mmCIF file of C-alpha atoms in Angstrom:
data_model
loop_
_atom_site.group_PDB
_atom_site.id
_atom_site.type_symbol
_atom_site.label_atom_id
_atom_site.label_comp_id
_atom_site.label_asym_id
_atom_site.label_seq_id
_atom_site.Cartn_x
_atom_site.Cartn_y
_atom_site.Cartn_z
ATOM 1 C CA UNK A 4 -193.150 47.470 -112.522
ATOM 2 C CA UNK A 5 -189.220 47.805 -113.599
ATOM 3 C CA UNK A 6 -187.285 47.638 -109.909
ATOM 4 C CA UNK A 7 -184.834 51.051 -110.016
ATOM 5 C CA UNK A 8 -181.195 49.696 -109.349
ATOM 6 C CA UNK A 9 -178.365 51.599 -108.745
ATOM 7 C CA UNK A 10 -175.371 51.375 -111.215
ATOM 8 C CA UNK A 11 -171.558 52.336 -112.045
ATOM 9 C CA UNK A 12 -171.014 55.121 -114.296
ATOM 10 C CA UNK A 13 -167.941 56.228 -115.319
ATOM 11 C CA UNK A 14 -168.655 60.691 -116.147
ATOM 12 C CA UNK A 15 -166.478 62.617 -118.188
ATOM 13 C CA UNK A 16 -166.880 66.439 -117.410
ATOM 14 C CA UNK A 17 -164.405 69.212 -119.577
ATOM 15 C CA UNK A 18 -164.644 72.015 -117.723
ATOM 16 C CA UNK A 19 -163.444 75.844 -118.681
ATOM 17 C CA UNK A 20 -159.819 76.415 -118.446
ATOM 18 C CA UNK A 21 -160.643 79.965 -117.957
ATOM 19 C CA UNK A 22 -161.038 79.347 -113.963
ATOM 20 C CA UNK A 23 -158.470 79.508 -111.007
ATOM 21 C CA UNK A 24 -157.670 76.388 -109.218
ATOM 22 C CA UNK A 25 -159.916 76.808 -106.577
ATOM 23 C CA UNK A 26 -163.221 77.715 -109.051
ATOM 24 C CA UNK A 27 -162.336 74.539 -110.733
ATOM 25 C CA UNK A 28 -161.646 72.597 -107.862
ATOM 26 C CA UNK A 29 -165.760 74.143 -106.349
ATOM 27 C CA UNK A 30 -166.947 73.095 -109.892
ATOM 28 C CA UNK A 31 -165.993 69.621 -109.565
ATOM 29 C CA UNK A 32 -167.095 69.111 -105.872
ATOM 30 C CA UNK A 33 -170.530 70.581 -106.874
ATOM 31 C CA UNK A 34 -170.653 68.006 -109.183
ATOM 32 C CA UNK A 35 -169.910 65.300 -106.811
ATOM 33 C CA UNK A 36 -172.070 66.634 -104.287
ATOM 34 C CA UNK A 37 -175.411 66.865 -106.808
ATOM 35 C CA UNK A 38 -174.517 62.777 -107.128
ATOM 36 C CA UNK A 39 -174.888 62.244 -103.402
ATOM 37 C CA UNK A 40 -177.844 64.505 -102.951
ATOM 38 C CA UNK A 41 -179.587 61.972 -105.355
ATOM 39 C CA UNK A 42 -178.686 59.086 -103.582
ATOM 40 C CA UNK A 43 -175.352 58.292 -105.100
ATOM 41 C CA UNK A 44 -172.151 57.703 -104.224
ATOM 42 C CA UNK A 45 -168.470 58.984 -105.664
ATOM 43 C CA UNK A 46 -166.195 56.190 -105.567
ATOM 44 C CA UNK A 47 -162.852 57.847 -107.688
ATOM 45 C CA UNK A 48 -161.908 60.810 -109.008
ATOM 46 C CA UNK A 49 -159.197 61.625 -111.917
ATOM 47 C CA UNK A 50 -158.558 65.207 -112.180
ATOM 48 C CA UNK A 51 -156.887 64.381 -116.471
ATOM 49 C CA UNK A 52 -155.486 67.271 -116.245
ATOM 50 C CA UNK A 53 -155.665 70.297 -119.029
ATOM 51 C CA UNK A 54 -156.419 68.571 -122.482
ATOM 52 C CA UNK A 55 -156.435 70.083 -125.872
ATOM 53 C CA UNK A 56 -159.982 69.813 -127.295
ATOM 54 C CA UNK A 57 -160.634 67.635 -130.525
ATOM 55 C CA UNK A 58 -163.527 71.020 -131.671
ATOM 56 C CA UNK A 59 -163.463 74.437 -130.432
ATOM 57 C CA UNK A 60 -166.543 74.546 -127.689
ATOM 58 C CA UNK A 61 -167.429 78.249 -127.330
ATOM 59 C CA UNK A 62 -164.104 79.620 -128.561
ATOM 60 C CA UNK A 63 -161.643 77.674 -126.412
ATOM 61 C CA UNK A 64 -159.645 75.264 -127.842
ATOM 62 C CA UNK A 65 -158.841 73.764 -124.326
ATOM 63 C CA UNK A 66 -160.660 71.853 -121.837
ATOM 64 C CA UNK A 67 -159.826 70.444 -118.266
ATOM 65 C CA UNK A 68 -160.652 67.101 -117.668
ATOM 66 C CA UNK A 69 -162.260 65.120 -114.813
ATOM 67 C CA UNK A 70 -163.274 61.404 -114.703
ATOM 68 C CA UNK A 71 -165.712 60.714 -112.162
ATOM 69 C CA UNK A 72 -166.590 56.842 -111.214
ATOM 70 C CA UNK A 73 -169.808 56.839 -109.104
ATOM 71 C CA UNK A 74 -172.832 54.634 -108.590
ATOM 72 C CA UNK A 75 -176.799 55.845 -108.706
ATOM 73 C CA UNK A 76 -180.002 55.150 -109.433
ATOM 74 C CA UNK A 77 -180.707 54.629 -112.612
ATOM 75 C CA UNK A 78 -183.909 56.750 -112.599
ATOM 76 C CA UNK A 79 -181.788 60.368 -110.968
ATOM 77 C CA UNK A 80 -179.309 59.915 -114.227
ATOM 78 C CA UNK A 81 -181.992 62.468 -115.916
ATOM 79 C CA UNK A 82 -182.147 64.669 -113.173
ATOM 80 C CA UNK A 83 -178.227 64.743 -112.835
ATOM 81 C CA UNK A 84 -178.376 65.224 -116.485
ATOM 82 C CA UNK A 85 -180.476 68.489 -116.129
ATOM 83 C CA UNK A 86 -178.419 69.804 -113.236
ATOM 84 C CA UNK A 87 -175.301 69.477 -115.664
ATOM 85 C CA UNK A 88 -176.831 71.812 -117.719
ATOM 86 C CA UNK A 89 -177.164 75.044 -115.210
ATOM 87 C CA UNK A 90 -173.658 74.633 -114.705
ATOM 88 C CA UNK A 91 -172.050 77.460 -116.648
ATOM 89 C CA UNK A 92 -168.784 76.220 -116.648
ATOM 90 C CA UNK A 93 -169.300 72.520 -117.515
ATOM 91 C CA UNK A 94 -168.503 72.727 -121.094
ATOM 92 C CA UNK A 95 -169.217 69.375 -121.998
ATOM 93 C CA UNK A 96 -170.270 65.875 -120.369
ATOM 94 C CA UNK A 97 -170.689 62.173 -120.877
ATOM 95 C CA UNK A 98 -172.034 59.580 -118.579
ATOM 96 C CA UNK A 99 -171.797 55.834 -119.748
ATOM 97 C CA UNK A 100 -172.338 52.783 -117.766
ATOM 98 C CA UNK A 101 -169.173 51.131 -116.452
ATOM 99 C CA UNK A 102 -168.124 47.318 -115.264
ATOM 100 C CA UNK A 103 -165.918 48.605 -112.359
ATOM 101 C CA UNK A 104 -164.209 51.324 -111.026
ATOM 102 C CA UNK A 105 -160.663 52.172 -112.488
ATOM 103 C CA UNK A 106 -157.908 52.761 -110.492
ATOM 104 C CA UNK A 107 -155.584 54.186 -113.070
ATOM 105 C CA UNK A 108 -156.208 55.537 -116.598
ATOM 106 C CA UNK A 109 -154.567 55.203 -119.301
ATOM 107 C CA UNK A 110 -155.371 57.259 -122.052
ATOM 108 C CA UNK A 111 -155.009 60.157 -123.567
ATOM 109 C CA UNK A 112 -158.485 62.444 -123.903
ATOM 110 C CA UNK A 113 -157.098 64.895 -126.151
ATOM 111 C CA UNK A 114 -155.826 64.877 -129.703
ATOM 112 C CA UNK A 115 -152.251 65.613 -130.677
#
């Protein structure tokens, strides 16, 4: 039987530019806060800031940005996955596997 580990994952989250500070800043810690219900824990946040999108996701051309770096058990990444989707302002997501936890980042998620 495969031994469940936990891991670093670097998530990208765009979420709707159509909310106030404050309903982005709730969607974001809701986000966090699934990850340490299932075990995790949320090592760094970027807030990337307001990002033009490279497609229009329903309508809007603009996104806002969050990099999360967290670690969790490789077997709740589905589960988190399915939360993600109930979300109605989480436009879009990625979660990828990461070596360590960035400090600073350097580039640039939009396109010019």
């Amino acid at each position: 039987m495969k031994k469940d580990r936990k891991h670093l994952y670097e998530g990208m989250y765009v979420i709707s530019t159509t909310l106030s500070e404050e309903a982005r800043k709730k969607a974001i810690e809701k986000i966090e806060s699934e990850i340490v219900e299932k075990g995790g824990e949320v090592h760094k946040q970027h807030d990337m800031g307001r990002q033009k999108l490279a497609y229009s996701i329903r309508g809007r051309k603009e996104g806002h940005y969050f990099v999360l770096f967290f670690s969790l058990n490789s077997s709740e990444i589905n589960a988190l996955w399915k939360e993600y989707h109930l979300h109605e302002d989480l436009m879009r997501f990625m979660t990828l596997r990461a070596d360590k936890v960035q400090e600073e980042l350097t580039y640039n998620v939009g396109t010019e």
